[in-house]
Coordinates of N, CA and C in Angstrom, one line a residue:
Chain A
X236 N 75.6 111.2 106.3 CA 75.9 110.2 107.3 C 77.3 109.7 107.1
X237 N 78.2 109.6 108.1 CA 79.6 109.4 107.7 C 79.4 108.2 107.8
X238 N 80.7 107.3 107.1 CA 80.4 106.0 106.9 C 81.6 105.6 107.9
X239 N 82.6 105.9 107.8 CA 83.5 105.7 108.5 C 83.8 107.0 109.6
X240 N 84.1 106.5 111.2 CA 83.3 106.8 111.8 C 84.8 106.9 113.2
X241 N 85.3 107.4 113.7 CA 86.2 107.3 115.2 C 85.7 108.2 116.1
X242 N 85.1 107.1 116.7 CA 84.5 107.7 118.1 C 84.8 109.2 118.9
X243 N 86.3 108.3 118.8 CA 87.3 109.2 120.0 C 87.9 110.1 119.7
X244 N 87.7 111.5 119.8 CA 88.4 112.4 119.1 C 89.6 112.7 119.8
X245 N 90.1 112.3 121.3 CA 91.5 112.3 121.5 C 91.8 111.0 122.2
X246 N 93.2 111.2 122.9 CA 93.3 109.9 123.5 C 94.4 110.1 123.9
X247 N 95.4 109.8 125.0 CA 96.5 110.4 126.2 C 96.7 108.8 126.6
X248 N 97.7 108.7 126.5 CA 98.8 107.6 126.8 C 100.2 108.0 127.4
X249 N 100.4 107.1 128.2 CA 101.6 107.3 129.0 C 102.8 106.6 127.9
X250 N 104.0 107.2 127.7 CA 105.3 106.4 127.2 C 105.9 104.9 127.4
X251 N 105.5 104.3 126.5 CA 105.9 103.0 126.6 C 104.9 102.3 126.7
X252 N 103.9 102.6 126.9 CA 102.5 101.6 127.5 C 101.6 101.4 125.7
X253 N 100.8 101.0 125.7 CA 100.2 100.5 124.3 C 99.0 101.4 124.1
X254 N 98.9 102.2 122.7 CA 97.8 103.3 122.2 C 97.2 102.1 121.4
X255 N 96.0 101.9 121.6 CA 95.0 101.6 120.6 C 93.9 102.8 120.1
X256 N 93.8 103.1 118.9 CA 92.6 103.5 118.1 C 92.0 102.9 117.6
X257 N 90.5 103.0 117.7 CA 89.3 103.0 116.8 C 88.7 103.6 116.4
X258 N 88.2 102.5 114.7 CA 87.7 103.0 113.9 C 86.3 102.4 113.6
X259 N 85.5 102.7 113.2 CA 83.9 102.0 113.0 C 83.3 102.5 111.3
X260 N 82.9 101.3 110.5 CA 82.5 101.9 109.3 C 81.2 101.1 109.0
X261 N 80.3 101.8 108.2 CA 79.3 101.2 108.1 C 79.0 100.2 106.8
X262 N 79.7 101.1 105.6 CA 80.1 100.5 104.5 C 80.2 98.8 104.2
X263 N 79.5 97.5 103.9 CA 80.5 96.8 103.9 C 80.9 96.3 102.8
X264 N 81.1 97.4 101.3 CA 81.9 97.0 100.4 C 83.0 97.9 101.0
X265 N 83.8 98.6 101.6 CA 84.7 98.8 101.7 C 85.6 97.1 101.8
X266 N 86.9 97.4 101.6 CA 87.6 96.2 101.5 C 88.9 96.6 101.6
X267 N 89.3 97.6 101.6 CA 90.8 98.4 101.8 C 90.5 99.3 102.8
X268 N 91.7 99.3 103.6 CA 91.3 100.1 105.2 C 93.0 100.8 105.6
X269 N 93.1 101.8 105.4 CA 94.3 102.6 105.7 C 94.2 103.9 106.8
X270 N 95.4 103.5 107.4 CA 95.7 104.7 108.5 C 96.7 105.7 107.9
X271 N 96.3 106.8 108.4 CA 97.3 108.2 108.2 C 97.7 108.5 109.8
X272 N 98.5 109.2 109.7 CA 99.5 109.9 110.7 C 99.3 111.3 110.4
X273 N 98.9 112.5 111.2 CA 99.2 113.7 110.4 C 99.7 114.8 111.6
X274 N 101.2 115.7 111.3 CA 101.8 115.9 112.7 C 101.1 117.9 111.8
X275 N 100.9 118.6 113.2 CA 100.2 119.9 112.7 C 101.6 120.7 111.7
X276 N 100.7 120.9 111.2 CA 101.7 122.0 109.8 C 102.1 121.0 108.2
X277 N 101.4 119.6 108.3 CA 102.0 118.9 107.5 C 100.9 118.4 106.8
X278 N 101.0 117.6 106.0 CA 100.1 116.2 105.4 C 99.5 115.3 105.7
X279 N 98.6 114.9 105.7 CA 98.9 112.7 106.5 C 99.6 112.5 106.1
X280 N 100.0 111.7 106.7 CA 100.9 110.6 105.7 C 100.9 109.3 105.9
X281 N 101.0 108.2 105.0 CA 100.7 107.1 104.9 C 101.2 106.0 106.0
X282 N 100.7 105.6 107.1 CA 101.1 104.5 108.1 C 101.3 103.3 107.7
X283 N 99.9 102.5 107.4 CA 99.9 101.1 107.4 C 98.0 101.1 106.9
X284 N 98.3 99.8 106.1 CA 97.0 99.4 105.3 C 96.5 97.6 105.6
X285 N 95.5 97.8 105.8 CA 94.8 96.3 105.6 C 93.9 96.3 104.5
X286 N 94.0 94.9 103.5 CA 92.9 94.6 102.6 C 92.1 93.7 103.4
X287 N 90.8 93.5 103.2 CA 89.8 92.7 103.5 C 89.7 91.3 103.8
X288 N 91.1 91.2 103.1 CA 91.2 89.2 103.3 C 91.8 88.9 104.2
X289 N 92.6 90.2 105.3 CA 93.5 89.8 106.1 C 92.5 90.2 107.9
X290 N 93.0 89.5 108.8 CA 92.5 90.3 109.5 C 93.4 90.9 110.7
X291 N 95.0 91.2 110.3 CA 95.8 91.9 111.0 C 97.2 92.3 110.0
X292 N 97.6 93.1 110.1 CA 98.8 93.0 109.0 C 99.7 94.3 110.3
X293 N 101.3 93.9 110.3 CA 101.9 94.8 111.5 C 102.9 95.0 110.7
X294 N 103.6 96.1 111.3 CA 104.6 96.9 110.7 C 105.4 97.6 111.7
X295 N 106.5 96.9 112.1 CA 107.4 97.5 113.5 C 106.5 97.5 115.0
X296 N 106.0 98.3 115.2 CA 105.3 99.0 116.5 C 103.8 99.2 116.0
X297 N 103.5 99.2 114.8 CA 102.3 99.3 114.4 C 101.3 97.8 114.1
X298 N 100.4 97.9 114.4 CA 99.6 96.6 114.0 C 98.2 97.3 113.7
X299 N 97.7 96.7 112.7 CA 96.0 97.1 112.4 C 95.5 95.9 112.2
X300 N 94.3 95.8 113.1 CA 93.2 94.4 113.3 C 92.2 95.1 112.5
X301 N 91.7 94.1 111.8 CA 90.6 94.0 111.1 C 89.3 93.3 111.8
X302 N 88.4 93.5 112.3 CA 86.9 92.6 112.3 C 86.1 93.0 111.5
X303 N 85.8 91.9 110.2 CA 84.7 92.5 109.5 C 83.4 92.2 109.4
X304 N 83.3 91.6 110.5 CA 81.8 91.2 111.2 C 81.5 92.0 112.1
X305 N 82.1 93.0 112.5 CA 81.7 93.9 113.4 C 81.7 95.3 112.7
X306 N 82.3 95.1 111.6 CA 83.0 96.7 111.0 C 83.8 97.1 111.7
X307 N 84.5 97.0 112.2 CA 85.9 97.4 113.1 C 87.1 97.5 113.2
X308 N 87.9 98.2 112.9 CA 89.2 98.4 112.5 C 89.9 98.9 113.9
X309 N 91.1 98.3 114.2 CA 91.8 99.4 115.2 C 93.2 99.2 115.2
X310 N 93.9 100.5 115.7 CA 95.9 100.6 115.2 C 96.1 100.3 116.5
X311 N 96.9 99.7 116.7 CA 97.8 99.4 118.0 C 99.0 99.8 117.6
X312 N 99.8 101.0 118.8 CA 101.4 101.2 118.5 C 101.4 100.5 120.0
X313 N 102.5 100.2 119.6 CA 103.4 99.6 121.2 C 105.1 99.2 120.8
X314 N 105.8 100.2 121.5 CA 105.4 100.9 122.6 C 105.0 102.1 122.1
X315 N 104.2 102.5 122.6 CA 104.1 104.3 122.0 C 105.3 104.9 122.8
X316 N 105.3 106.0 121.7 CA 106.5 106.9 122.0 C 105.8 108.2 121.9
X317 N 106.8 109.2 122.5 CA 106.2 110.9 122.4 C 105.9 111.2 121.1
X318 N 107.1 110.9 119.9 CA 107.0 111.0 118.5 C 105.6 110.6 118.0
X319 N 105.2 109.9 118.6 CA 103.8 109.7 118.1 C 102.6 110.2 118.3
X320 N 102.8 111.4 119.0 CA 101.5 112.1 119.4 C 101.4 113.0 117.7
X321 N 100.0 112.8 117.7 CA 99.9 113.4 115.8 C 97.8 112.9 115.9
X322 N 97.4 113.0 115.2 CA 96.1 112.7 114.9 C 96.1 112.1 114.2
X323 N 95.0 110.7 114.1 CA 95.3 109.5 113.2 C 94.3 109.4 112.4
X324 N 94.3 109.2 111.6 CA 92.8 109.4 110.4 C 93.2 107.5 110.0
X325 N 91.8 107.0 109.9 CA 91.5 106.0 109.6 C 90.7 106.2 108.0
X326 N 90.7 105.1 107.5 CA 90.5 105.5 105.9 C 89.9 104.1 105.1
X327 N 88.8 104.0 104.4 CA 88.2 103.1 103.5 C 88.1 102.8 102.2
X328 N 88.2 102.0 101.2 CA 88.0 102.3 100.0 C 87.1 100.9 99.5
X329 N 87.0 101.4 98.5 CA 86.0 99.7 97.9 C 86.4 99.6 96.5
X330 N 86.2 98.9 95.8 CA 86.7 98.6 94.3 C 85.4 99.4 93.6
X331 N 84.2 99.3 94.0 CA 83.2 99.9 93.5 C 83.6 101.5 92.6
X332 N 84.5 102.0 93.9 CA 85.0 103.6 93.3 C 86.5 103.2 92.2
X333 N 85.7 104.1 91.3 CA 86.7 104.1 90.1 C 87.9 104.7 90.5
X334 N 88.6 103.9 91.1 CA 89.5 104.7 91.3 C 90.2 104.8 93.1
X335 N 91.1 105.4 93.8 CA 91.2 105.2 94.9 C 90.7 105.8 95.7
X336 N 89.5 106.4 95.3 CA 88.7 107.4 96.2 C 88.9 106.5 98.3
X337 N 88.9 107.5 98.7 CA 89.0 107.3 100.2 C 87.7 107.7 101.2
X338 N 87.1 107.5 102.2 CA 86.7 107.7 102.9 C 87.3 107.7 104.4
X339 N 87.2 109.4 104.4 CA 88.2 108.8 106.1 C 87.1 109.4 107.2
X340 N 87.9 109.1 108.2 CA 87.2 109.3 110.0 C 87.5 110.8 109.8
X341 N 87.2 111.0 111.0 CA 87.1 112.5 111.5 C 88.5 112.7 112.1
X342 N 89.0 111.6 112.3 CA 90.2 112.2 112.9 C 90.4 111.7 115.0
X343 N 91.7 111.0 115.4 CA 91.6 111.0 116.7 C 93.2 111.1 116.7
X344 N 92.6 112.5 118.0 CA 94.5 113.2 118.6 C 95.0 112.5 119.6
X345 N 96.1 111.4 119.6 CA 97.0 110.9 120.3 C 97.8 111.9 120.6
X346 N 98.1 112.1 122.0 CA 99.0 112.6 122.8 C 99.4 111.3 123.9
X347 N 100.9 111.2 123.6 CA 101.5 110.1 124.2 C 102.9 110.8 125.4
X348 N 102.4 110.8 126.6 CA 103.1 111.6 127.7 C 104.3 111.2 128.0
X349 N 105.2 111.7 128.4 CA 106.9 111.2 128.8 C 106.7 110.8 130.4
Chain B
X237 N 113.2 118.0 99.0 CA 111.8 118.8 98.1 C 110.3 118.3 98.5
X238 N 109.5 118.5 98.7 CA 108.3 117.6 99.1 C 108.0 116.8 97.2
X239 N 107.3 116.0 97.7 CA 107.0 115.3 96.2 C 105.5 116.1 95.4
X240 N 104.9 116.2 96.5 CA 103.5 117.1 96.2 C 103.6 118.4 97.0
X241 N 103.3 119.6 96.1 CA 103.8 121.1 96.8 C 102.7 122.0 97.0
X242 N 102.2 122.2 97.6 CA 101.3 123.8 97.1 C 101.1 124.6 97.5
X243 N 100.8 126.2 97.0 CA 101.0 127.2 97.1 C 99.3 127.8 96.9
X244 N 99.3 128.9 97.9 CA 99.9 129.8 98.9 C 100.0 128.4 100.2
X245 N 100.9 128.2 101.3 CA 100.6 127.7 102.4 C 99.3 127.8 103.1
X246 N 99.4 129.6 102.9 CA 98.6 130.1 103.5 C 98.1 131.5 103.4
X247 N 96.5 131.8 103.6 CA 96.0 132.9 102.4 C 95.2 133.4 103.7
X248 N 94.6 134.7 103.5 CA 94.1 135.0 104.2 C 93.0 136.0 103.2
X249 N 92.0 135.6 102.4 CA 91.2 136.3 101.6 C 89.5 137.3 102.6
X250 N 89.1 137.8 101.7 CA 88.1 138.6 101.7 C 87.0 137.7 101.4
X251 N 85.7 137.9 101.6 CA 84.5 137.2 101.2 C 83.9 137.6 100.0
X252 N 84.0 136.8 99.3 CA 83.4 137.2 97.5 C 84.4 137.2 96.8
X253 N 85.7 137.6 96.7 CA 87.2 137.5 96.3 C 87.4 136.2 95.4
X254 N 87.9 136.0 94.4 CA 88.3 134.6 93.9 C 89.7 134.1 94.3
X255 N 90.2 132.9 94.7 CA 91.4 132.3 95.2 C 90.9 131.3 94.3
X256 N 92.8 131.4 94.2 CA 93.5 129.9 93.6 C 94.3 129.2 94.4
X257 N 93.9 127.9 94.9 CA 95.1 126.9 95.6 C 95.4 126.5 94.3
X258 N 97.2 126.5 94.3 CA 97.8 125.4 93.5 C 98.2 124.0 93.5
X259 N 98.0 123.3 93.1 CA 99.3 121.6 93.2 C 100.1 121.2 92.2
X260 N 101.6 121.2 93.0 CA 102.0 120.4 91.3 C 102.7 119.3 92.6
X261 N 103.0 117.9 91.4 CA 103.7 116.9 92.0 C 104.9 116.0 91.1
X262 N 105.6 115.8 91.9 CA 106.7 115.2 90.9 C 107.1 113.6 91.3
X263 N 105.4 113.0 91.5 CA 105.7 111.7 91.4 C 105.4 110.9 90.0
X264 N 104.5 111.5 89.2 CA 104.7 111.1 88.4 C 103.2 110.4 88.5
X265 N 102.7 110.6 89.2 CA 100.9 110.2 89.2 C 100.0 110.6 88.1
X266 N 99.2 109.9 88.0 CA 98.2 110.4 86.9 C 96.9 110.7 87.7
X267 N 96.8 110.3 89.1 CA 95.6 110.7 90.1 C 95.5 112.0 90.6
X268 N 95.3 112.6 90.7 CA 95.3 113.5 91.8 C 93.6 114.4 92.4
X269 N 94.3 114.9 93.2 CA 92.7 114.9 94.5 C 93.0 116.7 95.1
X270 N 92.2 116.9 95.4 CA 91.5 117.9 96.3 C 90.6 117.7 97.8
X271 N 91.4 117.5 99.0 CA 90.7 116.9 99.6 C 90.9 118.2 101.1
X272 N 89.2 118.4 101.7 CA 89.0 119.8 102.4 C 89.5 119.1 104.1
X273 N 89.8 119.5 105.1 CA 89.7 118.8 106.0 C 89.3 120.0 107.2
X274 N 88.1 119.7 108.0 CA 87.4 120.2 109.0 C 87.4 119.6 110.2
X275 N 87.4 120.3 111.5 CA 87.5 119.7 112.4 C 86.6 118.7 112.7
X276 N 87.0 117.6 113.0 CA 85.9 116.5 113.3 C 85.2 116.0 111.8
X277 N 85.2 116.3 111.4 CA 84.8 116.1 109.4 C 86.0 115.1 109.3
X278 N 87.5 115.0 109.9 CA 88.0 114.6 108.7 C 88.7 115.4 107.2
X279 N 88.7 114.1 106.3 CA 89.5 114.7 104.9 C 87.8 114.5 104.2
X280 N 87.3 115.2 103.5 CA 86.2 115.1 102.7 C 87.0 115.6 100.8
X281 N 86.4 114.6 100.4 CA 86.9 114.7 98.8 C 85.6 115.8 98.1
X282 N 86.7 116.7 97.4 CA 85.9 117.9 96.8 C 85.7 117.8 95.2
X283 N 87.1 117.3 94.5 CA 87.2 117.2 93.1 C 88.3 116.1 92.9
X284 N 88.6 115.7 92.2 CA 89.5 114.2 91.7 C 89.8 114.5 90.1
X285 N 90.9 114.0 89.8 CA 91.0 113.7 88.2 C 92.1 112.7 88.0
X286 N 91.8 111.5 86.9 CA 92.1 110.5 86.7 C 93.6 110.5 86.0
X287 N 93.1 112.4 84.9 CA 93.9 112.7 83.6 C 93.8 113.5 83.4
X288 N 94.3 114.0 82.5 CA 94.3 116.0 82.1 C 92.9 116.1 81.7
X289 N 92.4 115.1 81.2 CA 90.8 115.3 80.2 C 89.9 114.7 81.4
X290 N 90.3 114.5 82.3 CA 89.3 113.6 83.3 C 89.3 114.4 84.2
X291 N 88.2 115.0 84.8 CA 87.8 115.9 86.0 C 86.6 115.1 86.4
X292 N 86.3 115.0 88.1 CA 85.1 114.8 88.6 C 84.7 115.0 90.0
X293 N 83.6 115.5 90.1 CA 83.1 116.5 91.2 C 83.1 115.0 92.6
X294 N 83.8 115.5 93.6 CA 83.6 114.9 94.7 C 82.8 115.2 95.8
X295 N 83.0 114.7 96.9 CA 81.5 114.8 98.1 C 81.0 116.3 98.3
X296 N 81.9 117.2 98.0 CA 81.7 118.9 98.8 C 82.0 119.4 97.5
X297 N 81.5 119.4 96.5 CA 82.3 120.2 94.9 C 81.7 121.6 95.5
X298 N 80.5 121.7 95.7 CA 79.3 123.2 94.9 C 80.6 124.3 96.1
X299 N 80.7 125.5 95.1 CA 81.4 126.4 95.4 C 82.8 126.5 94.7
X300 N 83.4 125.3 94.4 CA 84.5 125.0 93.9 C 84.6 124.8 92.6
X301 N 85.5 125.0 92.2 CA 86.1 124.6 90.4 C 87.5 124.2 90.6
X302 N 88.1 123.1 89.2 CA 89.0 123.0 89.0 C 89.5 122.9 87.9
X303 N 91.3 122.6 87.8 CA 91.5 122.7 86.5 C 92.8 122.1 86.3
X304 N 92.9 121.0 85.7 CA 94.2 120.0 85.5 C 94.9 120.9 84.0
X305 N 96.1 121.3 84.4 CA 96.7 121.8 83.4 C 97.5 121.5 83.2
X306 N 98.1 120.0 83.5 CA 99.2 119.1 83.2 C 98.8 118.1 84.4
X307 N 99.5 117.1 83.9 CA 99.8 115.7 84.5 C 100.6 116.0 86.2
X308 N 101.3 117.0 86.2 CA 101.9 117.1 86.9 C 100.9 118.5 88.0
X309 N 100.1 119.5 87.4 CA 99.4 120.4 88.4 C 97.8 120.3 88.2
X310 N 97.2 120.1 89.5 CA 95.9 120.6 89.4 C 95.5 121.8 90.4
X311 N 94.8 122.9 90.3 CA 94.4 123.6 90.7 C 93.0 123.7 91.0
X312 N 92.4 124.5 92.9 CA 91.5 124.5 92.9 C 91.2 126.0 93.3
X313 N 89.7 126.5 92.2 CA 89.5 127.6 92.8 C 88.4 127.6 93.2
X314 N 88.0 128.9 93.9 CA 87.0 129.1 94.9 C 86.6 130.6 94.3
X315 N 85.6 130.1 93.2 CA 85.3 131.7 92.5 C 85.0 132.6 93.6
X316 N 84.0 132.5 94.4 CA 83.2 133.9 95.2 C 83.5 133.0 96.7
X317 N 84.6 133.0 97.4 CA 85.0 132.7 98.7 C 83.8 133.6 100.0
X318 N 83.6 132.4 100.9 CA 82.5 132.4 101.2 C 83.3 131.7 103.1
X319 N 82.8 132.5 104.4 CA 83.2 132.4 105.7 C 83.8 130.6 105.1
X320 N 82.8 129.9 105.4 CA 82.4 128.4 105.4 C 83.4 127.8 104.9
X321 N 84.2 128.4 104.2 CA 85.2 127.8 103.4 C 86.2 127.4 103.7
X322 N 86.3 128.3 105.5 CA 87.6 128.8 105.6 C 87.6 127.3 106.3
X323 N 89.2 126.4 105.4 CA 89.6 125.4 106.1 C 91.0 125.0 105.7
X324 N 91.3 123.8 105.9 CA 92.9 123.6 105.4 C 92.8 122.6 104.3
X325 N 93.4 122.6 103.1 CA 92.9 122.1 101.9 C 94.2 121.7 101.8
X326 N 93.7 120.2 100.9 CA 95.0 119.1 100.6 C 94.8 118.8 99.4
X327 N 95.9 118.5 98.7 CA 96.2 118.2 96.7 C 97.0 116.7 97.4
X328 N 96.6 115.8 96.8 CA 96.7 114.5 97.0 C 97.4 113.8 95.3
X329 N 97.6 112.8 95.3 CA 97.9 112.0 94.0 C 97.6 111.1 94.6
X330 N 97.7 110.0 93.7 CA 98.0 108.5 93.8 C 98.2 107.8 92.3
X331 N 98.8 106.2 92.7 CA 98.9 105.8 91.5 C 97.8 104.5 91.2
X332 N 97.4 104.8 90.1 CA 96.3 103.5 89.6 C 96.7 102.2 90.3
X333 N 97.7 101.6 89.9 CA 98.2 100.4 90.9 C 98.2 99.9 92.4
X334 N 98.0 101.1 92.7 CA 98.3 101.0 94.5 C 96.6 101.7 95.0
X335 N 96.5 101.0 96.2 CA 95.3 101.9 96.6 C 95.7 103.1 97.9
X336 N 96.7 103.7 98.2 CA 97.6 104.5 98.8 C 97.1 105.9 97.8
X337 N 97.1 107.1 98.5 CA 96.9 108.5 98.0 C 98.0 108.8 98.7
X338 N 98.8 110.3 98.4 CA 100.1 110.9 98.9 C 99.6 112.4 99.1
X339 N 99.6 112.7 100.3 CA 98.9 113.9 100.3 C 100.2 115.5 100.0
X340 N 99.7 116.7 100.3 CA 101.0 117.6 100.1 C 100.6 118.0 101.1
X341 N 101.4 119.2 101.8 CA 101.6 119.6 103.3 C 100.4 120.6 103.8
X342 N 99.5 121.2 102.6 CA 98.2 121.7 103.1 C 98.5 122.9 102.7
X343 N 97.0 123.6 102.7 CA 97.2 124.9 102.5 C 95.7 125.8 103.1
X344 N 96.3 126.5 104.3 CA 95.5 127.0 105.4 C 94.5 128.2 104.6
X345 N 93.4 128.0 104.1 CA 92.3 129.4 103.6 C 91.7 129.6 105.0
X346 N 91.5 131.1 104.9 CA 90.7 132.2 106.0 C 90.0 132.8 105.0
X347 N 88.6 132.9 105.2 CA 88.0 133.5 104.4 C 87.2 134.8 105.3
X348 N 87.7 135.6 105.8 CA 86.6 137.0 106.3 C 86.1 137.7 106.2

């Protein structure tokens, strides 16, 4: 049973208007919550992170909301740009795991149109 | 240079065959990961090690083996490659201090 969970496996935005993704986790020792970016032929790569005590932390165009009474995480870019079409992996951790072990989503493909 | 590298990119093996994915990284991490990624699955964690002496089996191990032979490479093999296999596999690091992993650019197995 996946614990962390994105619905949406794509999602199509027009240029300049606002992408939100969601994420859904069942977990609720998780307490660290990280998004990836991953463009095809590459890596993820590290976007932006929320710990548990916050419940929004932003970064340029990026913002991640936290509800942790709902288990709810979601990235807001604005404005989205074309650059940003890539698939977004959402991601959990808990202090429980020795270590930085992750749990991520399945993955959701932003395609952001000109 | 990428900071985390691994080789083959991209393999195209036989069923039953043994493969080696390699990783080395030059951040300087003492973490490093093996993580499989399937469509709709996501990254699923296969193997992890802390330290050269520390190995431990993650969510998907059975089929796999590894083997840290420096601080700097871990390697994963896949003694008797098997269709099911066939996915895009990631060598990861991180550092104790941070809760952030660094992944490397992937490396595409076909298994036919």
């Amino acid at each position: 049973d996946q614990q962390v969970k994105q619905n949406s496996p794509s999602l199509s935005v027009q240029e300049g208007r606002i992408s939100i993704l969601n994420c859904d986790y069942t977990n609720s020792m998780f307490d660290y919550f990280l998004w990836y970016k991953k463009y095809p032929a590459e890596g993820p790569t590290f976007l932006i992170s929320i710990s548990s005590i916050k419940d929004k932390n932003e970064d340029g165009r990026f913002t991640v909301f936290l509800n942790k009474s709902a288990k709810h995480l979601s990235l807001h870019i604005v404005p989205s740009q074309p650059g940003d079409s890539a698939v977004y992996f959402c991601a959990a951790s808990g202090r429980w795991n020795a270590g930085n072990m992750l749990t991520f989503g399945g993955g959701t493909r932003l395609m952001v149109k000109p | 240079d990428a900071d985390v590298t691994q080789t083959p990119r991209n393999r195209i093996t036989k069923t039953g065959k043994r493969i080696m994915l390699e990783c080395s990284q030059t951040k300087g991490h003492d973490r490093m990961y093996w993580y499989r990624q399937d469509p709709g699955l996501g990254l699923r964690l296969i193997y992890y090690s802390f330290d050269v002496k520390d190995i431990n089996k993650g969510e998907i191990s059975d089929g796999y083996s590894v083997s840290r032979q420096a601080q700097a490479k871990f390697s994963l093999s896949l003694e008797s490659a098997i269709p099911n296999q066939t996915a895009l596999y990631f060598c990861a690091t991180s550092d104790p201090g941070t809760r952030t992993i660094y992944f490397g650019e992937g490396s595409w197995l076909t298994v036919v």
